[in-house]
mmCIF file of C-alpha atoms in Angstrom:
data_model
loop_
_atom_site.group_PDB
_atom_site.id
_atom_site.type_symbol
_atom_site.label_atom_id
_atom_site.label_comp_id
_atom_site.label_asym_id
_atom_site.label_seq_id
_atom_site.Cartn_x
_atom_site.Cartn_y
_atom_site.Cartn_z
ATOM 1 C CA UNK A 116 120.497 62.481 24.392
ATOM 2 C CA UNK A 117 122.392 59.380 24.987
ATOM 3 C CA UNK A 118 121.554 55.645 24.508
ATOM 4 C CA UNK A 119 120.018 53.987 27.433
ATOM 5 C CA UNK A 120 118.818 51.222 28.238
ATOM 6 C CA UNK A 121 114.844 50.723 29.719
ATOM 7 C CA UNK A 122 114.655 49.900 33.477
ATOM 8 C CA UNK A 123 111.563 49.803 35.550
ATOM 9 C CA UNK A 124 111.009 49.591 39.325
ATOM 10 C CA UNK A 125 108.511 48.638 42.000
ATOM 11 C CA UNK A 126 110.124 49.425 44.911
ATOM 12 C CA UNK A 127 112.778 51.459 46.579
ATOM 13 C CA UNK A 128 114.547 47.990 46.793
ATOM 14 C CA UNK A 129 114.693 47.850 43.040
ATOM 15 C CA UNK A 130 115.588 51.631 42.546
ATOM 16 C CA UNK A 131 118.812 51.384 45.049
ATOM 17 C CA UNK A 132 119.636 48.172 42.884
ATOM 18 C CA UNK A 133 119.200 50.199 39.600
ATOM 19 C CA UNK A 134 121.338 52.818 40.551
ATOM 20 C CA UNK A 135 124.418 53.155 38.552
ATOM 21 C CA UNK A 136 127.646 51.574 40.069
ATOM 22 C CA UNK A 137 130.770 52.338 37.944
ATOM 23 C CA UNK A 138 133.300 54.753 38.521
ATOM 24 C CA UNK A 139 131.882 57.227 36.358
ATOM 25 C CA UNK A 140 128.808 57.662 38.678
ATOM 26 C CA UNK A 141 130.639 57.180 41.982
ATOM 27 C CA UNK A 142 132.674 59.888 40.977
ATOM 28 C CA UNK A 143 132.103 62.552 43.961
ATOM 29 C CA UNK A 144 134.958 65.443 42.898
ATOM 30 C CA UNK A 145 132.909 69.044 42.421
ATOM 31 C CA UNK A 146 133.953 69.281 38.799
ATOM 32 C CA UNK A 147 132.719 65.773 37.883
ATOM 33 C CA UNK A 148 129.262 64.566 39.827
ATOM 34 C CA UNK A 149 126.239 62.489 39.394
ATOM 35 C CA UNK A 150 122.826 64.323 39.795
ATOM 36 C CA UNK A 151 119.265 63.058 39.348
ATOM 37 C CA UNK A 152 116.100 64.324 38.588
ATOM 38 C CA UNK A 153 112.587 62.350 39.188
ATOM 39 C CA UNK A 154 109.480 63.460 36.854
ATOM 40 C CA UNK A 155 106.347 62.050 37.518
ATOM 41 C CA UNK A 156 105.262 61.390 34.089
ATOM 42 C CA UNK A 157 108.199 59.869 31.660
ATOM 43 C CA UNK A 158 107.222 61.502 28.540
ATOM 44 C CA UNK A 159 107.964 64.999 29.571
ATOM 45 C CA UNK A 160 111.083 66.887 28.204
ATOM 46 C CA UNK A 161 113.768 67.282 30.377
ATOM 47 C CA UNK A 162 112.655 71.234 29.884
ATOM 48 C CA UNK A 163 112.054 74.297 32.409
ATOM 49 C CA UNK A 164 108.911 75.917 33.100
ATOM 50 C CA UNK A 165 110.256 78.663 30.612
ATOM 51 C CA UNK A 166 111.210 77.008 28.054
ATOM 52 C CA UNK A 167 107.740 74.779 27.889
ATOM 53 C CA UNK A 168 105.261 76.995 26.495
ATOM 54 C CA UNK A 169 104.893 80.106 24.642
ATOM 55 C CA UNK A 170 103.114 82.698 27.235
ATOM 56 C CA UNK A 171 105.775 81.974 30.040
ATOM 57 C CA UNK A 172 108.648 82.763 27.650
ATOM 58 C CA UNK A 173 107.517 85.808 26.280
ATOM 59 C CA UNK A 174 106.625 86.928 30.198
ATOM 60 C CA UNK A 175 109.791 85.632 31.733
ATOM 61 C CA UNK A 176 111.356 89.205 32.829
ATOM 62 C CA UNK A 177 108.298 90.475 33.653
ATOM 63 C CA UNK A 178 107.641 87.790 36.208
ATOM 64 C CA UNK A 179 110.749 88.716 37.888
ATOM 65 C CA UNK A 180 110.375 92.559 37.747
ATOM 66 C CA UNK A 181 107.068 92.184 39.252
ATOM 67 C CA UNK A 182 107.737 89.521 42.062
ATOM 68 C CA UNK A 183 111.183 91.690 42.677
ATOM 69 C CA UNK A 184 108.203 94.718 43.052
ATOM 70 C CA UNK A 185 105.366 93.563 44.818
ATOM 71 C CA UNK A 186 108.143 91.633 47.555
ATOM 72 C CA UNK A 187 111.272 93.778 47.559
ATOM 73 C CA UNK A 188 112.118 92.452 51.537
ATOM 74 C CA UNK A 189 112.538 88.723 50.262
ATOM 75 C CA UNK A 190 115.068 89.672 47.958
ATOM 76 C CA UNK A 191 117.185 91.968 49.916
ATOM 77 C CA UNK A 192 120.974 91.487 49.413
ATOM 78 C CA UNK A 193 121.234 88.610 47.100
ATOM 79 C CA UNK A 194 122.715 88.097 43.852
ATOM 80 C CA UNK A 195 120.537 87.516 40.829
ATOM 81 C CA UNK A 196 120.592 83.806 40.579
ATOM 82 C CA UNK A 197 119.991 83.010 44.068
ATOM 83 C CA UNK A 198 116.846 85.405 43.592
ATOM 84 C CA UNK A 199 115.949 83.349 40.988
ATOM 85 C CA UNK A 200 116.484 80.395 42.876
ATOM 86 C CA UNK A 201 113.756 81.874 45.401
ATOM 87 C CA UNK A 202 111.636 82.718 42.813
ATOM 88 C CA UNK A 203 111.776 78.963 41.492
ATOM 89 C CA UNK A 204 111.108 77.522 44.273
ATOM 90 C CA UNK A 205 107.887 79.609 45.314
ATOM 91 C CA UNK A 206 106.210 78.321 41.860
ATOM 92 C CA UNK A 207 107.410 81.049 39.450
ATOM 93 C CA UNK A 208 108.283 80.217 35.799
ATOM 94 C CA UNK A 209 111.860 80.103 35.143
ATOM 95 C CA UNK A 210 114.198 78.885 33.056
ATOM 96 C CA UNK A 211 115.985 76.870 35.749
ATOM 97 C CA UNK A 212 115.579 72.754 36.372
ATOM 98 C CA UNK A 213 116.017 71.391 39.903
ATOM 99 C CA UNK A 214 118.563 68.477 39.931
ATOM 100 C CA UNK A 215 119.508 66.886 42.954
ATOM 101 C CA UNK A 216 122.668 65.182 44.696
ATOM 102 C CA UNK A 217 120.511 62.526 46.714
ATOM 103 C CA UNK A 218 118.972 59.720 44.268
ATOM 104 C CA UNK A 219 115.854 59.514 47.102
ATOM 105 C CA UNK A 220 114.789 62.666 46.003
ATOM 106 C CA UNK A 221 114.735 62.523 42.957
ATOM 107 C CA UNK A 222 112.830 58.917 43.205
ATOM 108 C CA UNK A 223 110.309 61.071 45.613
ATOM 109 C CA UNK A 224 109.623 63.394 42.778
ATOM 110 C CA UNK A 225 109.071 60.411 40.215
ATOM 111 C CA UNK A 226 106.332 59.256 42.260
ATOM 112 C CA UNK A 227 104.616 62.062 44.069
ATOM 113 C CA UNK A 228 103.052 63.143 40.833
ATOM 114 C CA UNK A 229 100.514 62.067 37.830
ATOM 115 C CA UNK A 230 99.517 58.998 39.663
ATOM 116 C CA UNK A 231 98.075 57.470 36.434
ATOM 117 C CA UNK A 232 101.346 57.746 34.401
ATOM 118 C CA UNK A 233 104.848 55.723 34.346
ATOM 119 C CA UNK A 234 107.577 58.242 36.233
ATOM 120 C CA UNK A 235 111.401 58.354 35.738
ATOM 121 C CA UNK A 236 114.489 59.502 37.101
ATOM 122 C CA UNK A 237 117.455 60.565 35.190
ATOM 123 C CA UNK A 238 120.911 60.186 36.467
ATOM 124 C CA UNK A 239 123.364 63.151 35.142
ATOM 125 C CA UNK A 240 126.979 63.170 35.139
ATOM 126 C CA UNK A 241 129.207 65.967 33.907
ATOM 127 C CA UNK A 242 130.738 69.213 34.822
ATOM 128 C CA UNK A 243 129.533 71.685 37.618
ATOM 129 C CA UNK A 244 129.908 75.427 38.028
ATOM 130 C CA UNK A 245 129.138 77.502 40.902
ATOM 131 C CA UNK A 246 126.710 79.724 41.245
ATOM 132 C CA UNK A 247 128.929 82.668 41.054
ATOM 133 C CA UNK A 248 130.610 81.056 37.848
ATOM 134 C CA UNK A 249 130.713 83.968 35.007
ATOM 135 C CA UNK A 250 128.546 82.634 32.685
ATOM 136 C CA UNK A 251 125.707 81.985 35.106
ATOM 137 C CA UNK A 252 125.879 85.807 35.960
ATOM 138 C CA UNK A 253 125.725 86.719 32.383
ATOM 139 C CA UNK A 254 122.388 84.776 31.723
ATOM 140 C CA UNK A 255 120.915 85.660 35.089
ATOM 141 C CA UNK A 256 122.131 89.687 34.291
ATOM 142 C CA UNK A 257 120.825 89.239 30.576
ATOM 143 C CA UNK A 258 117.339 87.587 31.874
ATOM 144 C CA UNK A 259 116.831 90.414 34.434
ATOM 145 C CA UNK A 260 117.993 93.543 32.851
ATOM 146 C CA UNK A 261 118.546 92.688 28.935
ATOM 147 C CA UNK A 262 115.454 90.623 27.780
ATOM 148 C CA UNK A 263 112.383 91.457 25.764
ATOM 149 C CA UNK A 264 109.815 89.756 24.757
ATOM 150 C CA UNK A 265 111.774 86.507 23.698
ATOM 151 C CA UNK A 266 115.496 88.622 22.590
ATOM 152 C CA UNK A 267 117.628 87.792 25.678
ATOM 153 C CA UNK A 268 120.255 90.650 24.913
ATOM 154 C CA UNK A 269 118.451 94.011 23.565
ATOM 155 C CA UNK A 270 120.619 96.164 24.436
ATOM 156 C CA UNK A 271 123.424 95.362 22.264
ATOM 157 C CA UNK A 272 126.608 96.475 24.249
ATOM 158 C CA UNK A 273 129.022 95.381 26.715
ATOM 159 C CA UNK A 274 128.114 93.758 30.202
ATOM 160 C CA UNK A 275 130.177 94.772 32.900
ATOM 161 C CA UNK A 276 129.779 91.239 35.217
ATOM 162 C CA UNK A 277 131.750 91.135 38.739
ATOM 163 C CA UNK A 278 134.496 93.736 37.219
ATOM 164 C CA UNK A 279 134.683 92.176 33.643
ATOM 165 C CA UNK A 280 134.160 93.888 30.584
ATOM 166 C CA UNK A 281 132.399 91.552 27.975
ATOM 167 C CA UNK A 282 132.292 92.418 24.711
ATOM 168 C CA UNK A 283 129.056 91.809 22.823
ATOM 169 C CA UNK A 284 130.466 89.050 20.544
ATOM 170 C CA UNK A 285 131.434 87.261 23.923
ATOM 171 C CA UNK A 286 127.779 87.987 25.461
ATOM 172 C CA UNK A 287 125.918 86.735 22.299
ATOM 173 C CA UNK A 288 128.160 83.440 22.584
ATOM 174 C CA UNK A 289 127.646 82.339 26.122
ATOM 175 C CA UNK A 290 123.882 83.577 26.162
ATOM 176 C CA UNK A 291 123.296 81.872 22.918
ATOM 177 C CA UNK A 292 124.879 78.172 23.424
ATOM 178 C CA UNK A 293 122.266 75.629 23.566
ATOM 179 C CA UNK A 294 123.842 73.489 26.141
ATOM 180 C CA UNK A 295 122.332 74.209 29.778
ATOM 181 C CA UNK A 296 124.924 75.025 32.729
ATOM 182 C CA UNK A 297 124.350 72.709 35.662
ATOM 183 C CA UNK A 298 125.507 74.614 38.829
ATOM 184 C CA UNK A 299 125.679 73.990 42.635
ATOM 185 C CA UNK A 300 123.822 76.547 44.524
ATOM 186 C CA UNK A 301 124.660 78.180 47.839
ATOM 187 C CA UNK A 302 123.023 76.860 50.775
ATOM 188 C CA UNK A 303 120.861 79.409 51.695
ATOM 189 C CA UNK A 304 117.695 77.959 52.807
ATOM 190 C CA UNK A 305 116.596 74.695 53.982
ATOM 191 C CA UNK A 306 115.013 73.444 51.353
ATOM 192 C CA UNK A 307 117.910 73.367 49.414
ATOM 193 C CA UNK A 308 119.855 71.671 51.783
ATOM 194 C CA UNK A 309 117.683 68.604 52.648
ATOM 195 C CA UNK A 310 116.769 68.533 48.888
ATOM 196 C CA UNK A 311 120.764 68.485 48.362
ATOM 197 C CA UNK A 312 120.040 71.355 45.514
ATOM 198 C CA UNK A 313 121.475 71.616 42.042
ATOM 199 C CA UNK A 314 120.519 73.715 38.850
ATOM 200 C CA UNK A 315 120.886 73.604 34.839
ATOM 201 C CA UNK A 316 120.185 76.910 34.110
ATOM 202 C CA UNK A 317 119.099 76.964 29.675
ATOM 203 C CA UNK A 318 120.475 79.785 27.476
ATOM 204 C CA UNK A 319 119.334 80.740 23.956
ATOM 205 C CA UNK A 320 116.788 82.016 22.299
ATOM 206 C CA UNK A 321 115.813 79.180 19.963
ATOM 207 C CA UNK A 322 116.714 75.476 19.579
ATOM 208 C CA UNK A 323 117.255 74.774 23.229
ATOM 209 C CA UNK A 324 118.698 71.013 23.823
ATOM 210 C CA UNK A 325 117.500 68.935 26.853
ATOM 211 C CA UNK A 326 120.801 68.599 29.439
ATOM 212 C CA UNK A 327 122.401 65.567 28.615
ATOM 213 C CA UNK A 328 121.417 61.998 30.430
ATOM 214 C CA UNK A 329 123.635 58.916 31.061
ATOM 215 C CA UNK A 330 121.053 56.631 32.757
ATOM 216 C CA UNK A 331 117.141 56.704 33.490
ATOM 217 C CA UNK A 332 115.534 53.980 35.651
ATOM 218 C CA UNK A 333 111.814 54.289 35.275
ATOM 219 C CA UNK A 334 108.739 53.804 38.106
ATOM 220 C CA UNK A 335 105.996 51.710 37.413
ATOM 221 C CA UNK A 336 102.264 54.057 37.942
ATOM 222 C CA UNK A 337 100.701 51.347 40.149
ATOM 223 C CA UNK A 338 103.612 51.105 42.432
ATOM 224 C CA UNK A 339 104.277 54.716 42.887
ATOM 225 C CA UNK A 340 101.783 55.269 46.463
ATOM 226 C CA UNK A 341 104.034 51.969 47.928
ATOM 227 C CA UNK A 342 107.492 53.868 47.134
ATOM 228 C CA UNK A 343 105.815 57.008 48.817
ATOM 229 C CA UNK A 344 105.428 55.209 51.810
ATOM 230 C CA UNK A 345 108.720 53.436 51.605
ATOM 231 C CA UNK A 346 110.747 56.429 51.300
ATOM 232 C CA UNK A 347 108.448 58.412 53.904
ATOM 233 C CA UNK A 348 109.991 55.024 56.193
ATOM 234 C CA UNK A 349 113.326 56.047 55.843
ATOM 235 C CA UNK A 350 112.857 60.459 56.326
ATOM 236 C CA UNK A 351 112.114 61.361 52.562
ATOM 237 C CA UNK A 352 108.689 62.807 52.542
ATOM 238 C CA UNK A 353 106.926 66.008 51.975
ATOM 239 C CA UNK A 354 107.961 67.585 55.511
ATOM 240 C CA UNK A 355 111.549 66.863 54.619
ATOM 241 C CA UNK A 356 111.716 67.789 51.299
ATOM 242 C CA UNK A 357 109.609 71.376 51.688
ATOM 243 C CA UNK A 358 110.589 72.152 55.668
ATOM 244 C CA UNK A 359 108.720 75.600 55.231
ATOM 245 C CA UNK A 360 105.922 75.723 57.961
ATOM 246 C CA UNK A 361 103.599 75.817 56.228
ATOM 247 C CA UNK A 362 103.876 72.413 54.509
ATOM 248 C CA UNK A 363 105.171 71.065 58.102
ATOM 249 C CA UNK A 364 101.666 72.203 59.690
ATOM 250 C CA UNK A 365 100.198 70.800 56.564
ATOM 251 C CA UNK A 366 102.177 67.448 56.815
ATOM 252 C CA UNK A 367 101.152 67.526 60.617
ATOM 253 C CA UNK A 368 97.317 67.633 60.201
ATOM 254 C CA UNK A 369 97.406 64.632 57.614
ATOM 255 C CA UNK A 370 99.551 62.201 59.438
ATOM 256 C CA UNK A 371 97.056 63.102 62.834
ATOM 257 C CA UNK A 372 93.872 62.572 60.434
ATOM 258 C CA UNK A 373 95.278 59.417 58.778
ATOM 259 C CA UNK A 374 96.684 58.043 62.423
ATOM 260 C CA UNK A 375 93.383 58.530 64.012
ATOM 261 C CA UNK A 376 90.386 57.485 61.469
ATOM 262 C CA UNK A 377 89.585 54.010 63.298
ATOM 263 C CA UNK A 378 90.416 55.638 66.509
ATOM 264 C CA UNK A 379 88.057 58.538 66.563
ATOM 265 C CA UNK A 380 85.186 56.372 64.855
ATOM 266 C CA UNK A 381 84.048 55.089 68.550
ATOM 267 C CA UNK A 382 83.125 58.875 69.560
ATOM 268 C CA UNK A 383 80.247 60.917 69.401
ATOM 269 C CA UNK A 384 80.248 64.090 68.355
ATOM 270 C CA UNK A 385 78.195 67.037 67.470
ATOM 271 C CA UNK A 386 79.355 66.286 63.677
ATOM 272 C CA UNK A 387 77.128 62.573 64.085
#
């Protein structure tokens, strides 16, 4: 974890002002880019689901095996990761963390969350893989296919990963580095694109590290429902960030309840 110093905001004002400005974080080549991530209470790790408690670690695989089961048309044709991805974002335990390109976002996620508790975004910089990059594929192939009960690679043999024969020595030293793998994923849905989507994906079976930070700006608690609207000014709100439809039709009934509470008070109905 690197040295930082303390920053907090009230306002969306303040954030933009906050941001980082050198080179370092203006830096937009693929191989070197800044990413955030907002967390609505500052004191948690800078963990995965997976990696945050016992039960979900131990049942990692079998959460996939059984959503890949029970839903085999959601997952038709696509590689491991970006069913993982899927998986993720539907609310399953995994041991991926959603970064972001957009700093907005991840200010949306600082504050949309544990209301009575100080938020934070983290600003990332460092190398990116793709999604297809071989060492992603031999954590997601190990996660699906190769782990048990906490041992990521039972198996004990060669992986065979897009034509390439690994040896086991080369397996057990990708899949047991501590240092997560921060990817860009495909655009395949749009959440992913309006939330301008990134990954770490964590390896190893023991003494994980958090991904490495260059800059956190935190959120003051009592300002957090004012940045909500602020952003929500400017396009970044729930409808945006989760576009499925049923958040949209969710989104839709709030803003007609909240828009019409005064109005509708000067009617009878058979409610009265």
């Amino acid at each position: 974890m690197t040295e930082e110093k303390n920053t907090y905001i009230e306002s969306v004002a303040d954030y933009l002002n906050a941001l980082p400005q050198n080179q370092e974080f203006s830096d937009t080549l693929l191989d070197k880019l800044t990413l955030f991530r907002g967390q609505g209470n500052k004191e948690w790790d800078l963990m995965p689901s997976v990696m945050r408690n016992r039960e979900d670690y131990l049942n990692e695989e079998l959460y996939i095996k059984e959503c890949i089961r029970q839903y085999p048309e959601e997952f038709i044709n696509m590689s491991k990761i970006d069913m993982l991805i899927k998986m993720q974002h539907y609310g399953v335990p995994t041991r991926l963390l959603d970064l972001t390109k957009n700093p907005l976002i991840a200010l949306y996620f600082a504050c949309v969350s544990e209301p009575n508790k100080d938020g934070v975004v983290y600003a990332i910089c460092g190398p990116i893989a793709r999604s297809s990059d071989l060492y992603v594929n031999v954590i997601t192939e190990c996660v699906f296919n190769h782990k048990s009960h906490g041992n990521m690679y039972i198996k004990k043999r060669s992986l065979k990963i897009d034509g390439v024969d690994l040896p086991e020595d080369s397996v057990k030293s990708i899949i047991n580095s501590e240092t997560p793998i921060i990817f860009e994923a495909l655009l395949t849905n749009a959440r992913i694109k309006n939330q301008n989507g990134y990954f770490a994906i964590y390896r190893g079976e023991k003494n994980w590290q958090e991904i490495k930070f260059q800059h956190k700006i935190f959120v003051k608690k009592e300002f957090k429902e004012q940045i909500i609207h602020q952003l929500s000014m400017i396009g970044i709100d729930s409808k945006y960030i989760f576009p499925e439809l049923s958040n949209g039709v969710s989104c839709i009934v709030s803003s007609v309840k909240r828009r019409n509470l005064e109005f509708n008070k000067q009617f009878h109905t058979p409610f009265d």
